Short mmCIF file of C-alpha atoms in Angstrom, two decimals:
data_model
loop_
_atom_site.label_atom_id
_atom_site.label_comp_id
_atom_site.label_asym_id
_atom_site.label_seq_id
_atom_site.Cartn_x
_atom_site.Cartn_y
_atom_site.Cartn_z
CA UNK A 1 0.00 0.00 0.00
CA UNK A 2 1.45 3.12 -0.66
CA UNK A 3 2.41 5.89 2.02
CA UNK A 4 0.54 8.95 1.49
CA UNK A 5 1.79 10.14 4.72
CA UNK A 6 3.46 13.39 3.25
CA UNK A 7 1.43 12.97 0.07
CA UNK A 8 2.50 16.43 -1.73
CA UNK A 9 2.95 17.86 1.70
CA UNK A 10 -0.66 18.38 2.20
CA UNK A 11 -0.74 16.09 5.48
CA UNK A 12 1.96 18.15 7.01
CA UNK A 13 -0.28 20.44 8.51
CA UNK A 14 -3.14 17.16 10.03
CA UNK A 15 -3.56 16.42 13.93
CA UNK A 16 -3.22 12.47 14.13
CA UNK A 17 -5.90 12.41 17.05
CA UNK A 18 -8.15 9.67 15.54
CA UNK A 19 -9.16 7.40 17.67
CA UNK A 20 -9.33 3.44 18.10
CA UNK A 21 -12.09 1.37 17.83
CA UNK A 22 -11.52 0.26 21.18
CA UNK A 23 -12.10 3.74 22.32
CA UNK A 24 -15.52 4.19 20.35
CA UNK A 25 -16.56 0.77 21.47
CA UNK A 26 -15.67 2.23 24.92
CA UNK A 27 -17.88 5.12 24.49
CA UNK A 28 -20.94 3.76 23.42
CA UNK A 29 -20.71 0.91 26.19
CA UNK A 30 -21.20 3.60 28.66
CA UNK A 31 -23.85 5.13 26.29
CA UNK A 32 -25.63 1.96 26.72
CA UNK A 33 -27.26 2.93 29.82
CA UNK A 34 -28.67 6.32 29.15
CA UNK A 35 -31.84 5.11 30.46
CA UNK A 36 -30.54 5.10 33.81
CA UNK A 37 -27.96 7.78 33.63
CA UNK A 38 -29.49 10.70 31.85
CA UNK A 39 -32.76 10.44 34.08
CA UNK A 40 -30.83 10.82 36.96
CA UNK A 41 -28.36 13.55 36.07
CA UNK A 42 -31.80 15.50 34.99
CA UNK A 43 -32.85 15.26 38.38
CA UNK A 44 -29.67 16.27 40.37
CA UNK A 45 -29.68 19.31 37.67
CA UNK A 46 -33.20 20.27 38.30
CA UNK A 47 -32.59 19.68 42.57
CA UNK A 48 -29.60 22.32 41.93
CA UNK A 49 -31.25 24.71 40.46
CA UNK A 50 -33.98 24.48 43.01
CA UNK A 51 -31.34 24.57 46.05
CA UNK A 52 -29.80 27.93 44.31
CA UNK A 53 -33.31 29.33 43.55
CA UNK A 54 -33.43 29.05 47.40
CA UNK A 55 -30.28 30.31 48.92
CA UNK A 56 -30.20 33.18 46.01
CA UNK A 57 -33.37 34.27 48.11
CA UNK A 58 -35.16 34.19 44.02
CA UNK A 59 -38.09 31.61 45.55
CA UNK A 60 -39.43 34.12 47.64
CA UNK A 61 -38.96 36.86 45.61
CA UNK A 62 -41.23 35.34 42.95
CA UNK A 63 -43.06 32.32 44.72
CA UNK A 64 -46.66 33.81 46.20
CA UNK A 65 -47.44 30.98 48.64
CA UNK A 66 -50.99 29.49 49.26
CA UNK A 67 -52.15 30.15 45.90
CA UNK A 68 -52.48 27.85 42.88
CA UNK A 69 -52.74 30.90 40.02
CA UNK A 70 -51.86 34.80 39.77
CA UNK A 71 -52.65 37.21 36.74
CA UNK A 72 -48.51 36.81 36.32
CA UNK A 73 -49.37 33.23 35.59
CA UNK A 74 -51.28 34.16 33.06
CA UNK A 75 -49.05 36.24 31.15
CA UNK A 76 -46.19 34.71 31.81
CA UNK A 77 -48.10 31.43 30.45
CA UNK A 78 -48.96 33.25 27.25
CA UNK A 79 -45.75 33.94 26.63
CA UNK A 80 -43.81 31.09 27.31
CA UNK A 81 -46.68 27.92 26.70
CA UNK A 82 -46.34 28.16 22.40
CA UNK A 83 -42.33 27.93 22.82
CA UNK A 84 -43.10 24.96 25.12
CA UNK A 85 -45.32 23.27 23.01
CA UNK A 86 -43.75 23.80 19.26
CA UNK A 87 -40.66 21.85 20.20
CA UNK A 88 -42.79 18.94 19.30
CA UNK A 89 -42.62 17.20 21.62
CA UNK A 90 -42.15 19.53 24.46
CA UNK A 91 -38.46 18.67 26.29
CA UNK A 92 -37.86 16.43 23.21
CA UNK A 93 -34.07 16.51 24.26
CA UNK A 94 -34.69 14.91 27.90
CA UNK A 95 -36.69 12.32 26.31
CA UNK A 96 -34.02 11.49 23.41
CA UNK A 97 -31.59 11.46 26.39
CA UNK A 98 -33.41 9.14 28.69
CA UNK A 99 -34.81 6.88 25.78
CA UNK A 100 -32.62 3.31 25.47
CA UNK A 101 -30.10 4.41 22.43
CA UNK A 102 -29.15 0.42 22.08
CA UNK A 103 -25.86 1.68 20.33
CA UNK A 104 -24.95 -2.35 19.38
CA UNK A 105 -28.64 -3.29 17.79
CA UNK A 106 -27.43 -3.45 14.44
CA UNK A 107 -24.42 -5.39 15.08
CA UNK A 108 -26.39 -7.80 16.86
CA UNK A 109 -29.00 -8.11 14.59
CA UNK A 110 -28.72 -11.31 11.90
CA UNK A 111 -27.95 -10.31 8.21
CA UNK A 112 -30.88 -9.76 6.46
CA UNK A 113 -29.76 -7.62 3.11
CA UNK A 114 -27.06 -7.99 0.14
CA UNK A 115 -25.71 -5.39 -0.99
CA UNK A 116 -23.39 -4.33 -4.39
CA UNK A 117 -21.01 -1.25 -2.91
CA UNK A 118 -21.22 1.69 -0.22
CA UNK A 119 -19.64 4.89 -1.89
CA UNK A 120 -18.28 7.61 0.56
CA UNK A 121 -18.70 10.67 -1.18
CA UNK A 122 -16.97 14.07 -0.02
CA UNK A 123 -18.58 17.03 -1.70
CA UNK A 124 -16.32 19.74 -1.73
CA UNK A 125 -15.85 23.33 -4.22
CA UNK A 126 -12.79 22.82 -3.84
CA UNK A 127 -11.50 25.89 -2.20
CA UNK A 128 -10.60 24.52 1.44
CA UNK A 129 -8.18 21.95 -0.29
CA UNK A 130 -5.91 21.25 2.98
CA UNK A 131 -9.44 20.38 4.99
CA UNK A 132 -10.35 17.75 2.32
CA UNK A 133 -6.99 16.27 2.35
CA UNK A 134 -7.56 16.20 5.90
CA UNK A 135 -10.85 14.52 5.84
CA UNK A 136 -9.61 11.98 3.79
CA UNK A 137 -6.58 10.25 5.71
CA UNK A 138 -8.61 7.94 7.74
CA UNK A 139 -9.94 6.53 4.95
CA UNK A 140 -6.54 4.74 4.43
CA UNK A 141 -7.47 2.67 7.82
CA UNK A 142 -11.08 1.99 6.19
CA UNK A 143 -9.43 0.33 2.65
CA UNK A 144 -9.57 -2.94 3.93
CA UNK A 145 -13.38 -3.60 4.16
CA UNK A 146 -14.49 -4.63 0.65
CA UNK A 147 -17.27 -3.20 -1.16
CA UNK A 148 -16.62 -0.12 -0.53
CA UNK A 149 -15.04 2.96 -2.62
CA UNK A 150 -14.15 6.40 -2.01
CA UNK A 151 -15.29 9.55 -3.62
CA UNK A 152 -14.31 13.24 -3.66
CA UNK A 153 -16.93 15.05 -5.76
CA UNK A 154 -15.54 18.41 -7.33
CA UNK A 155 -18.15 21.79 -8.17
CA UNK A 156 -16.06 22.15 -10.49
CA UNK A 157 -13.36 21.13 -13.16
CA UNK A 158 -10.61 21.86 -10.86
CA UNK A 159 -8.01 18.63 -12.79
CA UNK A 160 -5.05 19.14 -10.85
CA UNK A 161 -7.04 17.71 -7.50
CA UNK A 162 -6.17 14.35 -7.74
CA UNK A 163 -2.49 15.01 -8.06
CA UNK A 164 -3.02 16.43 -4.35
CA UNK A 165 -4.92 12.87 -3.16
CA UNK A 166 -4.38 9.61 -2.79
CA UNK A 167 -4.33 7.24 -5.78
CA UNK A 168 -7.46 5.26 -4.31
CA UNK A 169 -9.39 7.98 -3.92
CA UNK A 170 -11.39 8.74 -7.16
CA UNK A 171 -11.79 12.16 -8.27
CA UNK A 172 -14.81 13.34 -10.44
CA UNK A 173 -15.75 16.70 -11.51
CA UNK A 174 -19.32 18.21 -12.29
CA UNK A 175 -19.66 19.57 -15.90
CA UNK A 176 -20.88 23.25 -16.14
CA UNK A 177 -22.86 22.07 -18.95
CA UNK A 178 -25.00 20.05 -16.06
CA UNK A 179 -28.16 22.14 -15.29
CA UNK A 180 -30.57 19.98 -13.92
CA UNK A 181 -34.53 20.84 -13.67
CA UNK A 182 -34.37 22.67 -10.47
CA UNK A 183 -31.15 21.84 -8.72
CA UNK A 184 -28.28 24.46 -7.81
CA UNK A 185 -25.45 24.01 -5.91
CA UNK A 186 -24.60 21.69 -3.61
CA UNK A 187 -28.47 19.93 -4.59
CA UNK A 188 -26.88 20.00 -8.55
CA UNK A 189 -23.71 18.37 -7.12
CA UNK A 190 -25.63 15.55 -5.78
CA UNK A 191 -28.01 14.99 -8.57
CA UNK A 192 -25.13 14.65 -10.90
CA UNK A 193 -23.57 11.71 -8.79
CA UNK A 194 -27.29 9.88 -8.57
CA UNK A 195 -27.18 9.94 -12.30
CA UNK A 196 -23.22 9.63 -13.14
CA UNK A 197 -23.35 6.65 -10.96
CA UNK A 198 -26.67 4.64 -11.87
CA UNK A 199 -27.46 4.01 -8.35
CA UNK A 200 -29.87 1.12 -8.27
CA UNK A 201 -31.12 -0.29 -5.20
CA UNK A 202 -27.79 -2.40 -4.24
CA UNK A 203 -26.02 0.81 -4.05
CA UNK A 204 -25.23 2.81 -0.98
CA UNK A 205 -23.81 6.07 -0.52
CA UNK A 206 -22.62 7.76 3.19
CA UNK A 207 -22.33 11.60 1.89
CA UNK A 208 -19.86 13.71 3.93
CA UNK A 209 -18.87 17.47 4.09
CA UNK A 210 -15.61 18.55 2.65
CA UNK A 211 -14.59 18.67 6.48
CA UNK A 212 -16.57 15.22 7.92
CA UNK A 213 -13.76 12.85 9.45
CA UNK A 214 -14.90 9.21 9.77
CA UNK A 215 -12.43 6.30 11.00
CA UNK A 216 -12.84 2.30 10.60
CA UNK A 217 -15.69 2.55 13.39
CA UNK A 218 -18.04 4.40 11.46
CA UNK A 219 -17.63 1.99 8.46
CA UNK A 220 -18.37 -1.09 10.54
CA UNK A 221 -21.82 1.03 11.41
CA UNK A 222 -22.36 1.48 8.00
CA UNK A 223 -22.39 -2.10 6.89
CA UNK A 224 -24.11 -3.06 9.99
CA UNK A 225 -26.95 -0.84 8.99
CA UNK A 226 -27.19 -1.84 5.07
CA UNK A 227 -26.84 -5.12 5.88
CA UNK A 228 -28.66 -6.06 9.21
CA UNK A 229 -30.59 -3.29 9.28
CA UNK A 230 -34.38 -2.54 7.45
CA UNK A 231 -34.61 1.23 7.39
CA UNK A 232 -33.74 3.40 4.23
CA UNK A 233 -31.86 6.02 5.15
CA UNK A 234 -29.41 5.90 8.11
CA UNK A 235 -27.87 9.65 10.22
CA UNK A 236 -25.45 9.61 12.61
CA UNK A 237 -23.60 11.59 15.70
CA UNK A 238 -21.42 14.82 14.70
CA UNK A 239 -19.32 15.94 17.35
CA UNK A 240 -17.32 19.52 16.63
CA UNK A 241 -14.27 18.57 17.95
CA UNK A 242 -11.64 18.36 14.82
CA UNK A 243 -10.21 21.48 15.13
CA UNK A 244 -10.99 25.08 16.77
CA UNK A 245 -12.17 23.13 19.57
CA UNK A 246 -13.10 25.62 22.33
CA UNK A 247 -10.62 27.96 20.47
CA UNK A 248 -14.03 30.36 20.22
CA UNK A 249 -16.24 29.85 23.60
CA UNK A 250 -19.14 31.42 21.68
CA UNK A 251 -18.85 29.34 18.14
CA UNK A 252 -17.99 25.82 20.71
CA UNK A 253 -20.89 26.46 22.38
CA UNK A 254 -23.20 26.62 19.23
CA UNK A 255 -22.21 23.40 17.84
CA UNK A 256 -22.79 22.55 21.27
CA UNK A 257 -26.76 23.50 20.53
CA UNK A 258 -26.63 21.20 17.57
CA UNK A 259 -25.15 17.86 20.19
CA UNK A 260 -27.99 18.44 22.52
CA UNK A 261 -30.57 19.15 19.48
CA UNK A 262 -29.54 15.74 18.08
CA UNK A 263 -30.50 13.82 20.99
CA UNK A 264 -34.69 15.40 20.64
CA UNK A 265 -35.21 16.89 17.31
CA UNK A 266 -33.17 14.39 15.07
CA UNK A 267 -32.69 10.93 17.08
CA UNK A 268 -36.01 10.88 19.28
CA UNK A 269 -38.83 10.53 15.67
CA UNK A 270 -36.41 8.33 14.12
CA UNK A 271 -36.03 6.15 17.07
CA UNK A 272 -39.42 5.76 17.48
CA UNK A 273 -41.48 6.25 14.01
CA UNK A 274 -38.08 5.32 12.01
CA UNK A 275 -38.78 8.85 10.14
CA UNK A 276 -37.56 12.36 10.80
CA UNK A 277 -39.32 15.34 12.83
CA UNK A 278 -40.94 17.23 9.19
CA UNK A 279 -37.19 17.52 7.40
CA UNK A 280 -34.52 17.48 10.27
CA UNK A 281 -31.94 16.13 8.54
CA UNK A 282 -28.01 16.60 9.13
CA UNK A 283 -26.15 17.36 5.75
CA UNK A 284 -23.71 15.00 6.18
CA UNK A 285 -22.93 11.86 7.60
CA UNK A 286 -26.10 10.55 6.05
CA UNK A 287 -26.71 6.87 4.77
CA UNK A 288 -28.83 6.94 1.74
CA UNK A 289 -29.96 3.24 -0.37
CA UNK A 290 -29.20 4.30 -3.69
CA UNK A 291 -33.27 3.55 -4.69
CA UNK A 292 -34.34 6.22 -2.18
CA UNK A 293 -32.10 8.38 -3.82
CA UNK A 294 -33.48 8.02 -7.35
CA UNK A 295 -37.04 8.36 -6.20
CA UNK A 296 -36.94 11.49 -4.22
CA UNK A 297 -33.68 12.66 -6.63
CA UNK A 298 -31.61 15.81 -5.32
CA UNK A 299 -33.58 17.82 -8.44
CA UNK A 300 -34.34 21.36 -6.03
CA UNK A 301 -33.63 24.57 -5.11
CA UNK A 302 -33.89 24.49 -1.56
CA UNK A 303 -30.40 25.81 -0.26
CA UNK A 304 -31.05 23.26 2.68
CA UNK A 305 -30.84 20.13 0.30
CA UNK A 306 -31.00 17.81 3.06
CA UNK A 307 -34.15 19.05 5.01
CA UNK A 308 -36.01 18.79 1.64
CA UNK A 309 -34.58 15.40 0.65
CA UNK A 310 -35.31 13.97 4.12
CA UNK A 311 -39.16 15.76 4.29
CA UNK A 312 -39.95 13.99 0.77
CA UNK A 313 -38.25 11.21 1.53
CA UNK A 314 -40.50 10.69 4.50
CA UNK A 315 -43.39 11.78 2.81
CA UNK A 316 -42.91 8.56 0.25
CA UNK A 317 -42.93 6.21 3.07
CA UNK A 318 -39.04 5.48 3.46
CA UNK A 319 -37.84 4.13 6.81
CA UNK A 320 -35.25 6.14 8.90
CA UNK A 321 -32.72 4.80 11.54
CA UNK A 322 -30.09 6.13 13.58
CA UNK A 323 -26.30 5.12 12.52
CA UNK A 324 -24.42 4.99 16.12
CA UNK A 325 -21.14 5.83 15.30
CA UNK A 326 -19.47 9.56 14.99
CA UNK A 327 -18.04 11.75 12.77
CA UNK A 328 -15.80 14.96 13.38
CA UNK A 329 -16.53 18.14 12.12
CA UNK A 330 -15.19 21.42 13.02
CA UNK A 331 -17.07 24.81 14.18
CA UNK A 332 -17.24 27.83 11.55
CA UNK A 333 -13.49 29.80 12.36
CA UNK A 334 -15.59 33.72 12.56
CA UNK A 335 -18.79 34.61 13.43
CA UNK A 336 -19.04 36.18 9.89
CA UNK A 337 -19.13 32.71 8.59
CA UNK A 338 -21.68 31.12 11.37
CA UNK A 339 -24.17 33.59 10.41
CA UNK A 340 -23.44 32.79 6.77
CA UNK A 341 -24.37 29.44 7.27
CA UNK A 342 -27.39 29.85 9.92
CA UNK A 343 -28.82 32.71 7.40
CA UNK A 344 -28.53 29.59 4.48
CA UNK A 345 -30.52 27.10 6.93
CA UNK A 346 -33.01 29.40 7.84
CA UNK A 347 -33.73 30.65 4.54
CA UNK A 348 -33.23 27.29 2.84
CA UNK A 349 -36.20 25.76 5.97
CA UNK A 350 -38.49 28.62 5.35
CA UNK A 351 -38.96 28.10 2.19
CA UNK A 352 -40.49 24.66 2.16
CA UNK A 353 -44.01 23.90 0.80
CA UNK A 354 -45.39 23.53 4.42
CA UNK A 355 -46.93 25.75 7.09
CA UNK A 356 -45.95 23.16 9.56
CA UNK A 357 -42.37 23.50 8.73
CA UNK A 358 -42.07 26.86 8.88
CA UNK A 359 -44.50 27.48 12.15
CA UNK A 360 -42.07 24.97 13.71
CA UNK A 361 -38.89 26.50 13.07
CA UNK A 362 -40.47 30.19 13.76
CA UNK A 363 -41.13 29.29 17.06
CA UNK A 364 -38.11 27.25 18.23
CA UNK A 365 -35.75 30.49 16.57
CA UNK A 366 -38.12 32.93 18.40
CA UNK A 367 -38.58 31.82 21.65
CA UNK A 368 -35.33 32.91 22.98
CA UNK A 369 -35.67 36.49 21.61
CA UNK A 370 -39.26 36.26 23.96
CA UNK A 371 -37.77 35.08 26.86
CA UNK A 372 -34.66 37.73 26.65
CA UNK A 373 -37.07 40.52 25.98
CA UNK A 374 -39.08 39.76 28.52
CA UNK A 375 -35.77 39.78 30.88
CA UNK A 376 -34.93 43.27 29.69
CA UNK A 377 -38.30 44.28 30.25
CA UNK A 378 -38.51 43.00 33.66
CA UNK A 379 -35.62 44.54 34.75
CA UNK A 380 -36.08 47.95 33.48
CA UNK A 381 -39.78 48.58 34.38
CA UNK A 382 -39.12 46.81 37.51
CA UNK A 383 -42.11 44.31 37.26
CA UNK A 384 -42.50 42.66 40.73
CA UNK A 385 -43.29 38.90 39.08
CA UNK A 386 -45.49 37.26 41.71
CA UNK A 387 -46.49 33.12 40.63
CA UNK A 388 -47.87 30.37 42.63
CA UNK A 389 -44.96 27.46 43.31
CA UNK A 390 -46.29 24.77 41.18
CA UNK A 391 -45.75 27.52 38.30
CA UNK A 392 -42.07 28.81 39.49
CA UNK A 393 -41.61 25.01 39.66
CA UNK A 394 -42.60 24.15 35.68
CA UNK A 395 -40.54 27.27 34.52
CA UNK A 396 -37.25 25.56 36.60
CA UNK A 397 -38.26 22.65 34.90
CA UNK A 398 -37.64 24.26 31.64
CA UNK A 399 -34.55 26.03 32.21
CA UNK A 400 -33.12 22.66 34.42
CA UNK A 401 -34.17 20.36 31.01
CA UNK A 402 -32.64 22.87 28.87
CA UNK A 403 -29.42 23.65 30.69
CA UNK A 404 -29.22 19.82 31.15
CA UNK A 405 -29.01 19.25 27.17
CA UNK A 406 -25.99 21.40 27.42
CA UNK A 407 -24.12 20.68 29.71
CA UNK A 408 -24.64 16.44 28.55
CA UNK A 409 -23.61 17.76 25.01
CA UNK A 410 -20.40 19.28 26.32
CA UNK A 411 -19.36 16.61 28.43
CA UNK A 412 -19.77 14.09 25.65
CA UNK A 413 -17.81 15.86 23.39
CA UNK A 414 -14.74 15.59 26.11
CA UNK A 415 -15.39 12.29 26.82
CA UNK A 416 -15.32 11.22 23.34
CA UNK A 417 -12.08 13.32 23.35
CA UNK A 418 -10.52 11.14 25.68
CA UNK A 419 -7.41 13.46 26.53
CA UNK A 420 -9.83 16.07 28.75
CA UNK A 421 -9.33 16.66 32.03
CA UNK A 422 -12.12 17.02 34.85
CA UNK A 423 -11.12 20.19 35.52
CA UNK A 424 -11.09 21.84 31.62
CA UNK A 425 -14.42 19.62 31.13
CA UNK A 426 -15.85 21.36 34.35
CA UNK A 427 -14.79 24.58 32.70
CA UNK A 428 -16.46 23.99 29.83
CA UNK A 429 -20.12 23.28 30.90
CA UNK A 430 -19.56 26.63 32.77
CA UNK A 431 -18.09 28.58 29.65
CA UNK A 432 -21.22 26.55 27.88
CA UNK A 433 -23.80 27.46 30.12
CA UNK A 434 -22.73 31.01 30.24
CA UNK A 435 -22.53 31.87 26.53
CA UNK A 436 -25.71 29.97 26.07
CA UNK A 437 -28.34 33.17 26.57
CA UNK A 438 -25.69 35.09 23.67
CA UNK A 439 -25.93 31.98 21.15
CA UNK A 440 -29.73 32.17 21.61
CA UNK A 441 -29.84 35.57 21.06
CA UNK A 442 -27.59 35.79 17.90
CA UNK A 443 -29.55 32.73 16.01
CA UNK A 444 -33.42 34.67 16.86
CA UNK A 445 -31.44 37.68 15.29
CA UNK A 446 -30.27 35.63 12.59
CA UNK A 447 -33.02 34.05 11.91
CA UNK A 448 -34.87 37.10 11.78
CA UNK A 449 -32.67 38.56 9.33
CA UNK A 450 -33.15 35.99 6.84
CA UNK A 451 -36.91 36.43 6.74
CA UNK A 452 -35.90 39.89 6.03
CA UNK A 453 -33.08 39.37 3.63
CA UNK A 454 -33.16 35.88 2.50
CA UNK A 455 -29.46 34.37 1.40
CA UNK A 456 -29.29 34.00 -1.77
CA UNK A 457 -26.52 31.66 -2.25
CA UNK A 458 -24.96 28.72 -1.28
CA UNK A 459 -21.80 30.55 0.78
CA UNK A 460 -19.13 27.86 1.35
CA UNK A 461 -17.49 28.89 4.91
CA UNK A 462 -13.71 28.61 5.81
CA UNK A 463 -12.29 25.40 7.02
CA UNK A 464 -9.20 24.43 9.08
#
């Protein structure tokens, strides 16, 4: 096999932190018994945040005892009760959390399907060449499982790529000439392949970001899924820990939003229903049967490709399941480029076909702005809030369920890190839980501004 080690000098620059199987294995053993851990780190959270409520002297500054309603009940239920209930399900994240993951089901599971060849396919522009050559070194660990290939996808006729990779690696390029029905960008990128490639229904393909890092772990998932599995279409765990880790507390802790989201709005329909919540689909690290692929096609021009292949996709009937392995990504390098790619979400989201998409995502991205506005407003007109204790309870509940999402996404992302200490870890659900209320605030602005001034274009951000 040949040593691409120092392949044109574009590994120079790579942190060899990949980890063993043994330690993934290791990681998901513990993950195992969610049911019993998560429920009970909810409660100690929620106790806490009682106990402080009532040393900080903030129960009986709010808590009117003897009563079971006040008119501040009322507003304060107005206000808060539609953010509650549009998470859909309400505290979707504790119940992800506490629900049994079973990370070894598949593996355990007899064979049941045959398939022809998975296809890993990085998607990339092009112009963050070192990250793709990055992305791409563990798959020289993953060469040894057969029927499978690997795939960097170009945007664009860039020929002197594959000079820069490894000979095993095949390099294709999308024709300008290629102008599909509907399809631009990344979506064109990805219809091209479907038909390039004459998927057929003994055809897999695991589609990656130009920055997604798998290892040998994440392959074994793979085949375990295709071939002892029944669902469709397979997603999987992405931590942010490649590189810029913690680097930026406040762009950390909003890919730390997106580790806690995973465990309610992603994992929790597809664990039970085997389908997604409307379109809530990551962009990568997604497992896709090569007939699912033809029949929904990547033919739109949705800038969030994946939300609309995942909400037709579910609307034909195709089965979801949850891949339990992880992949590595890294968190935007400004906050220039995070709002780049939050405006693209948003405005890719909002423009679905469907009131029940949009209503949904309009009130999980406005809710904070509420809440922080009616903080502001509190303080300033100095509003003496009087509620009964069952209703100062509920609200703890909230912010204890909420907090706890956090602080469980944090301290998984160390763990899976392996080389953390307690003490930086501890630091980090504090640096987490303090930059939380900003990260809020920033994607209810964002959000905002993209009803306003919709993106336009598929911005590619900077990688590491």
């Amino acid at each position: 096999m040949e040593d691409h080690t120092q392949h044109n000098g574009y590994y120079a620059n790579f942190r060899d932190d990949h980890y063993s199987e043994k330690h993934t294995k290791g990681f998901f053993e513990r993950l195992n018994y969610n049911w019993a851990v998560f429920p009970l780190t909810a409660s100690l959270c929620f106790i806490a945040l009682y106990q402080i409520s009532v040393w900080t002297g903030l129960y009986d500054k709010f808590v009117e005892q003897g009563v079971l309603w006040t008119p501040d009940c009322t507003i304060l239920a107005i206000i808060y009760g539609p953010f509650v209930l549009g998470q859909l399900p309400p505290y979707s994240t504790l119940w992800g959390l506490c629900l049994p993951m079973r990370p070894f089901a598949y593996k355990q599971s007899p064979k049941r399907r045959y398939f022809r060849e998975l296809k890993v396919c990085l998607v990339t522009k092009g112009t963050n060449m070192q990250t793709v050559v990055n992305s791409i070194r563990p798959w020289e660990g993953c060469r040894q499982y057969q029927n499978i290939t690997f795939h960097v996808v170009l945007d664009s006729a860039d020929s002197d790529v594959q000079a820069a990779l490894p000979n095993f690696v095949n390099v294709v390029s999308v024709p300008a000439s290629f102008q599909p029905s509907h399809a631009k960008y990344k979506g064109r990128v990805l219809e091209w392949c479907r038909l390039y490639w004459k998927l057929s229904e003994l055809d897999w393909v695991l589609h990656l970001d130009e920055e997604t890092e798998i290892d040998g772990y994440l392959v074994k998932a793979c085949f375990d899924f295709i071939e002892r599995g029944t669902e469709d279409i397979g997603m999987g765990t992405i931590y942010y820990t490649s590189h810029n880790y913690w680097k930026n507390a406040f762009l950390t802790t909003a890919e730390i939003f997106r580790v806690a989201d995973d465990f309610g709005r992603f994992q929790l329909p597809i664990r039970l229903f085997k389908r997604p919540l409307l379109g809530w689909m990551h962009g990568s690290f997604i497992l896709i049967n090569g007939a699912v692929e033809n029949k929904v096609t990547w033919d739109t021009g949705c800038l969030a490709e994946d939300f609309w292949f995942a909400f037709h996709a579910a609307r034909r009937g195709f089965k979801f399941g949850w891949v339990h392995a992880i992949a590595r990504e890294q968190p935007p390098v400004s906050v220039y480029d995070l709002i780049q790619q939050r405006r693209r979400w948003y405005t890719g989201i909002m423009s679905m076909d469907s009131w029940m998409v949009k209503l949904v995502l309009a009130i999980s991205m406005m809710g904070p702005l509420a809440y922080g506005s009616l903080n502001v407003y509190t303080f300033i007109s100095g509003w003496e809030i009087s509620v009964s204790h069952w209703f100062f309870v509920w609200n703890l509940c909230n912010i204890a369920v909420d907090a706890h999402g956090l602080i469980v996404g944090s301290m998984l992302q160390d763990l899976h890190l392996g080389d953390t200490s307690l003490g930086a870890s501890v630091l980090h659900v504090i640096l987490t839980l303090f930059w939380a209320p900003f990260v809020q605030f920033a994607h209810s602005v964002i959000f905002i501004s993209a009803m306003i001034w919709p993106a336009s274009k598929f911005v590619v951000i900077k990688k590491v």
